[in-house]
């Protein structure tokens, strides 16, 4: 009987399969890293100095809404003639704020309410004029004689309403650890900008508690942060021996830095003249508390906190000189964002390699 031929199925050696798989995996990792680099470079990688928004105009000019060309800051005459108040939307110790309209654009008109604080008002105006950048609310015009400032309107308001905004159905998709960490990065970017501003090292003094800090910043419609209130920005100049004090009253509580608290105990009554001055490291002390608010309690936020533990512990050093700079904090935040995005995009990659 004739034997039937046997067909033997040839199999590739396991080593060849694993080599091909490894090569494909490495290509995927490299591609992911390239995309990740481009993504982060677009939004956050920068020199750490004044990061200019392409939409910004040169000093003394602004562009708003659908405007194609830059226009000069509005003068007293133009503000009085072209700006129409709609309603009062806020009032603080220094000024009253009105939602207003200019050429079919919503704008914000701020007016001095307490003549005794006009120096604070004018200081805030000076800061707005000099510090225009991607980190600062856009100045549209002003009138020193009438103590009036006109700025861009942001409908989401101050950061005090962040959690409420993130519960609105339209914005629920933004309520992730990723987006919240990006807001914290924005916040530290503002602090870093103020510490290396064109004027020198500026300290954010309107920051004696979390609520006060949040009220100084605006949330834009594309979920970025702008500093809005610059009335209390004293200058540190170490070479000239100039330090600062945030106000003339005693500061209490764990939110303010240790060096901002009265150092001589309860038995010695507070005297402003005896209170030692301090530097910009007071801003660094507050970063962990503000970032903790940003991170909230969404899925993944505890993992972010774990990665930020060391830098936050350094921010809370009692000796200001031992705290990191704002740039060092910012660099760490960006590294953590990069790491966590990579791990979220390709879970288990490390084990496979």
mmCIF file of C-alpha atoms in Angstrom:
data_model
loop_
_atom_site.group_PDB
_atom_site.id
_atom_site.type_symbol
_atom_site.label_atom_id
_atom_site.label_comp_id
_atom_site.label_asym_id
_atom_site.label_seq_id
_atom_site.Cartn_x
_atom_site.Cartn_y
_atom_site.Cartn_z
ATOM 1 C CA UNK A 1 0.000 0.000 0.000
ATOM 2 C CA UNK A 2 1.262 3.368 -0.961
ATOM 3 C CA UNK A 3 1.995 5.577 2.010
ATOM 4 C CA UNK A 4 0.350 8.957 2.061
ATOM 5 C CA UNK A 5 2.774 11.794 2.388
ATOM 6 C CA UNK A 6 2.728 13.518 5.748
ATOM 7 C CA UNK A 7 2.630 17.306 5.661
ATOM 8 C CA UNK A 8 4.527 18.776 8.537
ATOM 9 C CA UNK A 9 3.421 22.267 9.648
ATOM 10 C CA UNK A 10 6.438 24.451 10.112
ATOM 11 C CA UNK A 11 6.361 26.752 13.109
ATOM 12 C CA UNK A 12 8.471 29.860 13.647
ATOM 13 C CA UNK A 13 10.773 29.609 16.563
ATOM 14 C CA UNK A 14 9.402 31.397 19.612
ATOM 15 C CA UNK A 15 12.473 33.610 19.680
ATOM 16 C CA UNK A 16 11.619 35.095 16.284
ATOM 17 C CA UNK A 17 8.075 35.929 17.407
ATOM 18 C CA UNK A 18 9.269 37.562 20.595
ATOM 19 C CA UNK A 19 11.848 39.585 18.663
ATOM 20 C CA UNK A 20 9.231 40.905 16.239
ATOM 21 C CA UNK A 21 6.874 41.722 19.105
ATOM 22 C CA UNK A 22 9.620 43.505 20.994
ATOM 23 C CA UNK A 23 10.570 45.518 17.927
ATOM 24 C CA UNK A 24 6.957 46.575 17.384
ATOM 25 C CA UNK A 25 6.624 47.458 21.037
ATOM 26 C CA UNK A 26 9.749 49.606 20.949
ATOM 27 C CA UNK A 27 8.504 51.403 17.847
ATOM 28 C CA UNK A 28 5.192 52.075 19.590
ATOM 29 C CA UNK A 29 6.981 53.416 22.675
ATOM 30 C CA UNK A 30 9.176 55.698 20.569
ATOM 31 C CA UNK A 31 6.163 56.959 18.642
ATOM 32 C CA UNK A 32 4.266 57.563 21.873
ATOM 33 C CA UNK A 33 7.201 59.494 23.337
ATOM 34 C CA UNK A 34 7.435 61.640 20.208
ATOM 35 C CA UNK A 35 3.724 62.437 20.315
ATOM 36 C CA UNK A 36 3.930 63.090 24.029
ATOM 37 C CA UNK A 37 6.865 65.462 23.535
ATOM 38 C CA UNK A 38 4.996 67.409 20.858
ATOM 39 C CA UNK A 39 1.885 67.579 23.029
ATOM 40 C CA UNK A 40 3.684 68.848 26.108
ATOM 41 C CA UNK A 41 5.902 71.164 24.110
ATOM 42 C CA UNK A 42 2.837 72.808 22.613
ATOM 43 C CA UNK A 43 1.216 73.524 25.957
ATOM 44 C CA UNK A 44 3.834 73.669 28.660
ATOM 45 C CA UNK A 45 7.491 73.292 27.732
ATOM 46 C CA UNK A 46 9.004 76.759 27.859
ATOM 47 C CA UNK A 47 12.052 78.696 28.928
ATOM 48 C CA UNK A 48 10.416 79.552 32.224
ATOM 49 C CA UNK A 49 10.375 83.289 31.530
ATOM 50 C CA UNK A 50 7.672 85.511 30.048
ATOM 51 C CA UNK A 51 5.719 83.149 27.817
ATOM 52 C CA UNK A 52 4.108 85.341 25.205
ATOM 53 C CA UNK A 53 0.743 84.430 23.757
ATOM 54 C CA UNK A 54 0.712 84.762 19.942
ATOM 55 C CA UNK A 55 -2.608 86.602 20.370
ATOM 56 C CA UNK A 56 -0.966 89.306 22.462
ATOM 57 C CA UNK A 57 -0.205 92.677 20.954
ATOM 58 C CA UNK A 58 2.757 94.910 21.677
ATOM 59 C CA UNK A 59 2.664 97.098 24.778
ATOM 60 C CA UNK A 60 -0.127 99.665 24.690
ATOM 61 C CA UNK A 61 -2.338 97.636 22.340
ATOM 62 C CA UNK A 62 -4.882 94.831 22.582
ATOM 63 C CA UNK A 63 -6.872 92.419 20.426
ATOM 64 C CA UNK A 64 -10.242 91.075 21.518
ATOM 65 C CA UNK A 65 -12.709 88.523 20.183
ATOM 66 C CA UNK A 66 -12.838 88.458 16.391
ATOM 67 C CA UNK A 67 -10.588 91.510 15.986
ATOM 68 C CA UNK A 68 -7.911 90.941 13.339
ATOM 69 C CA UNK A 69 -5.769 93.930 14.188
ATOM 70 C CA UNK A 70 -4.454 95.324 17.448
ATOM 71 C CA UNK A 71 -6.053 98.498 18.799
ATOM 72 C CA UNK A 72 -4.580 101.030 21.247
ATOM 73 C CA UNK A 73 -5.669 100.741 24.865
ATOM 74 C CA UNK A 74 -8.912 102.675 25.287
ATOM 75 C CA UNK A 75 -8.533 106.179 26.728
ATOM 76 C CA UNK A 76 -10.743 107.971 29.263
ATOM 77 C CA UNK A 77 -12.756 109.507 26.428
ATOM 78 C CA UNK A 78 -13.227 106.198 24.614
ATOM 79 C CA UNK A 79 -14.235 104.378 27.813
ATOM 80 C CA UNK A 80 -16.793 107.041 28.733
ATOM 81 C CA UNK A 81 -18.206 107.116 25.191
ATOM 82 C CA UNK A 82 -18.079 103.464 24.109
ATOM 83 C CA UNK A 83 -18.344 101.299 27.238
ATOM 84 C CA UNK A 84 -21.760 100.557 28.731
ATOM 85 C CA UNK A 85 -22.169 99.113 32.222
ATOM 86 C CA UNK A 86 -24.517 96.132 32.473
ATOM 87 C CA UNK A 87 -24.409 95.046 36.119
ATOM 88 C CA UNK A 88 -22.199 94.930 39.203
ATOM 89 C CA UNK A 89 -20.594 91.482 39.550
ATOM 90 C CA UNK A 90 -18.277 92.018 42.503
ATOM 91 C CA UNK A 91 -16.880 94.399 45.070
ATOM 92 C CA UNK A 92 -13.731 94.235 47.182
ATOM 93 C CA UNK A 93 -11.869 96.502 49.552
ATOM 94 C CA UNK A 94 -10.310 98.476 46.694
ATOM 95 C CA UNK A 95 -12.696 98.408 43.741
ATOM 96 C CA UNK A 96 -16.135 97.582 42.393
ATOM 97 C CA UNK A 97 -16.386 95.413 39.282
ATOM 98 C CA UNK A 98 -19.006 95.767 36.545
ATOM 99 C CA UNK A 99 -19.851 93.441 33.678
ATOM 100 C CA UNK A 100 -19.937 95.852 30.745
ATOM 101 C CA UNK A 101 -20.157 95.963 26.964
ATOM 102 C CA UNK A 102 -17.845 97.448 24.346
ATOM 103 C CA UNK A 103 -18.691 97.108 20.654
ATOM 104 C CA UNK A 104 -20.739 93.930 21.264
ATOM 105 C CA UNK A 105 -17.968 92.410 23.381
ATOM 106 C CA UNK A 106 -18.426 91.618 27.061
ATOM 107 C CA UNK A 107 -15.748 93.382 29.098
ATOM 108 C CA UNK A 108 -15.027 94.120 32.762
ATOM 109 C CA UNK A 109 -14.939 97.655 34.147
ATOM 110 C CA UNK A 110 -13.259 98.116 37.549
ATOM 111 C CA UNK A 111 -13.644 101.345 39.516
ATOM 112 C CA UNK A 112 -12.038 102.521 42.746
ATOM 113 C CA UNK A 113 -14.461 102.561 45.678
ATOM 114 C CA UNK A 114 -12.228 103.722 48.530
ATOM 115 C CA UNK A 115 -10.194 106.870 47.906
ATOM 116 C CA UNK A 116 -7.854 105.954 50.765
ATOM 117 C CA UNK A 117 -6.704 102.959 48.703
ATOM 118 C CA UNK A 118 -6.035 104.788 45.457
ATOM 119 C CA UNK A 119 -2.314 103.985 45.675
ATOM 120 C CA UNK A 120 -3.154 100.265 45.729
ATOM 121 C CA UNK A 121 -5.456 100.765 42.745
ATOM 122 C CA UNK A 122 -2.810 102.620 40.738
ATOM 123 C CA UNK A 123 -0.187 100.024 41.684
ATOM 124 C CA UNK A 124 -2.468 97.302 40.319
ATOM 125 C CA UNK A 125 -2.893 99.270 37.104
ATOM 126 C CA UNK A 126 0.876 99.692 36.753
ATOM 127 C CA UNK A 127 1.367 95.947 37.218
ATOM 128 C CA UNK A 128 -1.297 95.179 34.605
ATOM 129 C CA UNK A 129 0.388 97.457 32.079
ATOM 130 C CA UNK A 130 3.890 96.090 32.579
ATOM 131 C CA UNK A 131 3.123 92.397 33.103
ATOM 132 C CA UNK A 132 0.907 91.720 30.082
ATOM 133 C CA UNK A 133 1.606 88.101 29.065
ATOM 134 C CA UNK A 134 -0.162 84.775 28.666
ATOM 135 C CA UNK A 135 -0.370 84.601 32.478
ATOM 136 C CA UNK A 136 -2.146 87.934 33.088
ATOM 137 C CA UNK A 137 -5.676 89.089 32.276
ATOM 138 C CA UNK A 138 -5.749 91.234 29.129
ATOM 139 C CA UNK A 139 -5.806 94.986 29.665
ATOM 140 C CA UNK A 140 -8.107 96.845 27.249
ATOM 141 C CA UNK A 141 -7.880 100.399 28.557
ATOM 142 C CA UNK A 142 -7.774 102.620 31.628
ATOM 143 C CA UNK A 143 -8.455 106.109 32.937
ATOM 144 C CA UNK A 144 -6.206 107.193 35.780
ATOM 145 C CA UNK A 145 -8.141 110.420 36.396
ATOM 146 C CA UNK A 146 -11.341 108.474 37.024
ATOM 147 C CA UNK A 147 -9.599 105.446 38.591
ATOM 148 C CA UNK A 148 -11.053 103.073 36.012
ATOM 149 C CA UNK A 149 -9.586 99.920 34.454
ATOM 150 C CA UNK A 150 -11.044 97.939 31.535
ATOM 151 C CA UNK A 151 -10.102 94.254 31.122
ATOM 152 C CA UNK A 152 -11.182 91.166 29.192
ATOM 153 C CA UNK A 153 -14.238 89.272 30.448
ATOM 154 C CA UNK A 154 -14.041 85.567 31.324
ATOM 155 C CA UNK A 155 -17.491 84.069 31.928
ATOM 156 C CA UNK A 156 -16.290 81.209 34.165
ATOM 157 C CA UNK A 157 -15.173 83.771 36.734
ATOM 158 C CA UNK A 158 -12.655 83.261 39.519
ATOM 159 C CA UNK A 159 -11.146 79.974 40.644
ATOM 160 C CA UNK A 160 -13.390 79.963 43.700
ATOM 161 C CA UNK A 161 -16.081 78.475 41.475
ATOM 162 C CA UNK A 162 -13.886 75.765 39.919
ATOM 163 C CA UNK A 163 -15.569 72.744 41.526
ATOM 164 C CA UNK A 164 -19.041 74.078 40.733
ATOM 165 C CA UNK A 165 -17.990 74.663 37.112
ATOM 166 C CA UNK A 166 -16.664 71.103 36.809
ATOM 167 C CA UNK A 167 -20.049 69.739 37.881
ATOM 168 C CA UNK A 168 -21.854 71.529 35.051
ATOM 169 C CA UNK A 169 -22.708 68.883 32.381
ATOM 170 C CA UNK A 170 -20.852 70.864 29.707
ATOM 171 C CA UNK A 171 -17.598 70.681 31.665
ATOM 172 C CA UNK A 172 -17.822 67.285 33.392
ATOM 173 C CA UNK A 173 -15.395 65.859 30.838
ATOM 174 C CA UNK A 174 -12.779 68.258 32.208
ATOM 175 C CA UNK A 175 -13.066 66.826 35.728
ATOM 176 C CA UNK A 176 -10.070 64.489 35.467
ATOM 177 C CA UNK A 177 -6.733 64.230 37.283
ATOM 178 C CA UNK A 178 -5.042 65.195 34.017
ATOM 179 C CA UNK A 179 -6.909 68.463 33.538
ATOM 180 C CA UNK A 180 -6.707 69.319 37.232
ATOM 181 C CA UNK A 181 -2.938 68.795 37.252
ATOM 182 C CA UNK A 182 -2.667 71.054 34.216
ATOM 183 C CA UNK A 183 -4.478 73.775 36.181
ATOM 184 C CA UNK A 184 -1.985 73.346 39.030
ATOM 185 C CA UNK A 185 0.822 73.696 36.464
ATOM 186 C CA UNK A 186 -0.801 76.904 35.201
ATOM 187 C CA UNK A 187 -0.941 78.242 38.758
ATOM 188 C CA UNK A 188 2.734 77.503 39.451
ATOM 189 C CA UNK A 189 3.585 79.000 36.046
ATOM 190 C CA UNK A 190 1.999 82.273 37.157
ATOM 191 C CA UNK A 191 3.998 82.240 40.401
ATOM 192 C CA UNK A 192 7.195 81.515 38.458
ATOM 193 C CA UNK A 193 6.418 84.377 36.064
ATOM 194 C CA UNK A 194 5.898 86.811 38.944
ATOM 195 C CA UNK A 195 9.145 85.679 40.588
ATOM 196 C CA UNK A 196 11.079 86.354 37.350
ATOM 197 C CA UNK A 197 9.015 89.237 35.984
ATOM 198 C CA UNK A 198 10.350 92.137 33.880
ATOM 199 C CA UNK A 199 10.236 94.235 37.056
ATOM 200 C CA UNK A 200 12.098 91.715 39.213
ATOM 201 C CA UNK A 201 10.916 89.308 41.904
ATOM 202 C CA UNK A 202 7.294 90.058 42.828
ATOM 203 C CA UNK A 203 5.472 88.498 45.793
ATOM 204 C CA UNK A 204 1.755 87.635 45.629
ATOM 205 C CA UNK A 205 0.652 89.251 48.879
ATOM 206 C CA UNK A 206 -3.130 88.897 48.524
ATOM 207 C CA UNK A 207 -2.851 85.276 49.623
ATOM 208 C CA UNK A 208 -3.517 84.979 53.338
ATOM 209 C CA UNK A 209 -5.995 82.107 52.931
ATOM 210 C CA UNK A 210 -7.066 79.714 50.198
ATOM 211 C CA UNK A 211 -10.261 81.578 49.351
ATOM 212 C CA UNK A 212 -8.337 84.831 48.944
ATOM 213 C CA UNK A 213 -5.800 83.160 46.663
ATOM 214 C CA UNK A 214 -8.498 81.658 44.444
ATOM 215 C CA UNK A 215 -10.251 85.026 44.129
ATOM 216 C CA UNK A 216 -7.132 86.536 42.537
ATOM 217 C CA UNK A 217 -7.244 84.217 39.503
ATOM 218 C CA UNK A 218 -9.632 83.697 36.597
ATOM 219 C CA UNK A 219 -10.558 80.475 34.810
ATOM 220 C CA UNK A 220 -10.663 80.904 31.045
ATOM 221 C CA UNK A 221 -13.153 79.154 28.780
ATOM 222 C CA UNK A 222 -10.394 76.845 27.494
ATOM 223 C CA UNK A 223 -9.470 75.939 31.078
ATOM 224 C CA UNK A 224 -6.347 77.923 31.734
ATOM 225 C CA UNK A 225 -5.535 80.268 34.606
ATOM 226 C CA UNK A 226 -4.896 84.008 34.505
ATOM 227 C CA UNK A 227 -3.912 86.222 37.406
ATOM 228 C CA UNK A 228 -6.450 89.006 37.628
ATOM 229 C CA UNK A 229 -5.774 91.083 40.749
ATOM 230 C CA UNK A 230 -2.325 92.658 40.982
ATOM 231 C CA UNK A 231 -2.977 95.335 43.614
ATOM 232 C CA UNK A 232 -0.615 93.748 46.180
ATOM 233 C CA UNK A 233 2.626 92.791 44.423
ATOM 234 C CA UNK A 234 5.612 94.157 46.365
ATOM 235 C CA UNK A 235 9.119 93.802 44.950
ATOM 236 C CA UNK A 236 11.939 91.796 46.528
ATOM 237 C CA UNK A 237 15.427 93.126 45.787
ATOM 238 C CA UNK A 238 18.038 91.157 47.698
ATOM 239 C CA UNK A 239 21.003 93.063 46.265
ATOM 240 C CA UNK A 240 19.507 96.267 47.638
ATOM 241 C CA UNK A 241 18.499 94.575 50.896
ATOM 242 C CA UNK A 242 14.796 95.043 50.143
ATOM 243 C CA UNK A 243 12.410 92.420 51.501
ATOM 244 C CA UNK A 244 8.632 92.692 51.890
ATOM 245 C CA UNK A 245 5.777 92.511 54.367
ATOM 246 C CA UNK A 246 2.257 91.646 53.215
ATOM 247 C CA UNK A 247 0.266 94.382 54.913
ATOM 248 C CA UNK A 248 0.581 95.944 58.331
ATOM 249 C CA UNK A 249 -1.587 93.584 60.353
ATOM 250 C CA UNK A 250 -0.765 90.345 62.119
ATOM 251 C CA UNK A 251 -1.196 87.231 59.966
ATOM 252 C CA UNK A 252 -2.315 83.973 61.549
ATOM 253 C CA UNK A 253 -3.018 80.393 60.502
ATOM 254 C CA UNK A 254 -1.173 77.502 58.895
ATOM 255 C CA UNK A 255 -1.870 78.713 55.360
ATOM 256 C CA UNK A 256 0.544 81.645 55.601
ATOM 257 C CA UNK A 257 4.239 80.838 55.791
ATOM 258 C CA UNK A 258 5.943 80.614 59.228
ATOM 259 C CA UNK A 259 8.013 83.729 58.546
ATOM 260 C CA UNK A 260 4.785 85.702 57.969
ATOM 261 C CA UNK A 261 3.581 84.998 61.507
ATOM 262 C CA UNK A 262 4.417 87.060 64.577
ATOM 263 C CA UNK A 263 7.639 85.490 65.936
ATOM 264 C CA UNK A 264 7.613 86.840 69.511
ATOM 265 C CA UNK A 265 4.753 84.888 71.060
ATOM 266 C CA UNK A 266 1.398 85.809 72.557
ATOM 267 C CA UNK A 267 2.984 87.652 75.474
ATOM 268 C CA UNK A 268 4.367 90.352 73.152
ATOM 269 C CA UNK A 269 1.687 92.497 71.457
ATOM 270 C CA UNK A 270 1.982 92.715 67.660
ATOM 271 C CA UNK A 271 3.802 95.778 66.335
ATOM 272 C CA UNK A 272 4.285 96.237 62.619
ATOM 273 C CA UNK A 273 7.647 97.942 63.103
ATOM 274 C CA UNK A 274 8.988 94.874 64.932
ATOM 275 C CA UNK A 275 7.709 92.368 62.378
ATOM 276 C CA UNK A 276 10.650 91.006 60.295
ATOM 277 C CA UNK A 277 10.274 91.210 56.484
ATOM 278 C CA UNK A 278 10.515 88.181 54.192
ATOM 279 C CA UNK A 279 10.908 87.188 50.544
ATOM 280 C CA UNK A 280 9.086 85.379 47.710
ATOM 281 C CA UNK A 281 9.463 81.963 49.361
ATOM 282 C CA UNK A 282 6.158 82.701 51.143
ATOM 283 C CA UNK A 283 4.503 81.944 47.796
ATOM 284 C CA UNK A 284 6.286 78.577 47.642
ATOM 285 C CA UNK A 285 4.953 77.566 51.083
ATOM 286 C CA UNK A 286 1.372 77.950 49.812
ATOM 287 C CA UNK A 287 1.740 75.950 46.587
ATOM 288 C CA UNK A 288 0.908 72.500 48.098
ATOM 289 C CA UNK A 289 -2.338 73.771 49.640
ATOM 290 C CA UNK A 290 -3.461 75.482 46.442
ATOM 291 C CA UNK A 291 -2.507 72.461 44.328
ATOM 292 C CA UNK A 292 -4.382 70.157 46.698
ATOM 293 C CA UNK A 293 -7.502 72.195 45.937
ATOM 294 C CA UNK A 294 -6.894 71.893 42.203
ATOM 295 C CA UNK A 295 -6.390 68.121 42.333
ATOM 296 C CA UNK A 296 -9.682 67.571 44.138
ATOM 297 C CA UNK A 297 -10.894 64.025 44.759
ATOM 298 C CA UNK A 298 -11.274 62.536 41.297
ATOM 299 C CA UNK A 299 -9.967 59.150 40.194
ATOM 300 C CA UNK A 300 -6.188 59.285 39.923
ATOM 301 C CA UNK A 301 -5.698 62.439 41.999
ATOM 302 C CA UNK A 302 -4.196 60.493 44.917
ATOM 303 C CA UNK A 303 -1.604 58.995 42.561
ATOM 304 C CA UNK A 304 -0.684 62.524 41.465
ATOM 305 C CA UNK A 305 -0.363 63.600 45.112
ATOM 306 C CA UNK A 306 1.931 60.639 45.756
ATOM 307 C CA UNK A 307 4.232 61.695 42.913
ATOM 308 C CA UNK A 308 4.254 65.289 44.195
ATOM 309 C CA UNK A 309 4.866 64.317 47.825
ATOM 310 C CA UNK A 310 8.603 65.081 47.899
ATOM 311 C CA UNK A 311 8.421 68.464 46.170
ATOM 312 C CA UNK A 312 5.491 69.482 48.374
ATOM 313 C CA UNK A 313 7.402 68.439 51.497
ATOM 314 C CA UNK A 314 10.260 70.651 50.310
ATOM 315 C CA UNK A 315 7.837 73.557 49.799
ATOM 316 C CA UNK A 316 6.826 73.211 53.459
ATOM 317 C CA UNK A 317 10.362 73.525 54.868
ATOM 318 C CA UNK A 318 10.307 75.898 57.829
ATOM 319 C CA UNK A 319 13.475 77.633 56.648
ATOM 320 C CA UNK A 320 12.557 79.630 53.513
ATOM 321 C CA UNK A 321 16.067 79.205 52.109
ATOM 322 C CA UNK A 322 15.548 75.417 52.001
ATOM 323 C CA UNK A 323 12.399 75.641 49.876
ATOM 324 C CA UNK A 324 12.686 75.130 46.116
ATOM 325 C CA UNK A 325 12.253 77.952 43.637
ATOM 326 C CA UNK A 326 9.027 78.272 41.656
ATOM 327 C CA UNK A 327 10.953 77.083 38.581
ATOM 328 C CA UNK A 328 12.032 73.905 40.387
ATOM 329 C CA UNK A 329 8.448 73.217 41.449
ATOM 330 C CA UNK A 330 7.236 73.860 37.911
ATOM 331 C CA UNK A 331 9.839 71.523 36.420
ATOM 332 C CA UNK A 332 8.789 68.767 38.831
ATOM 333 C CA UNK A 333 5.089 69.222 38.044
ATOM 334 C CA UNK A 334 5.797 68.943 34.328
ATOM 335 C CA UNK A 335 7.901 65.815 34.784
ATOM 336 C CA UNK A 336 5.121 64.197 36.805
ATOM 337 C CA UNK A 337 2.572 65.082 34.124
ATOM 338 C CA UNK A 338 4.791 63.572 31.436
ATOM 339 C CA UNK A 339 5.368 60.400 33.455
ATOM 340 C CA UNK A 340 1.703 59.864 34.307
ATOM 341 C CA UNK A 341 0.474 60.508 30.767
ATOM 342 C CA UNK A 342 3.008 57.989 29.462
ATOM 343 C CA UNK A 343 1.948 55.379 32.013
ATOM 344 C CA UNK A 344 -1.740 56.019 31.339
ATOM 345 C CA UNK A 345 -1.220 55.710 27.576
ATOM 346 C CA UNK A 346 0.711 52.429 27.751
ATOM 347 C CA UNK A 347 0.022 50.629 31.026
ATOM 348 C CA UNK A 348 2.313 47.668 31.624
ATOM 349 C CA UNK A 349 4.939 48.818 29.127
ATOM 350 C CA UNK A 350 7.694 48.690 31.731
ATOM 351 C CA UNK A 351 6.850 45.101 32.655
ATOM 352 C CA UNK A 352 6.710 44.006 29.006
ATOM 353 C CA UNK A 353 10.157 45.423 28.382
#
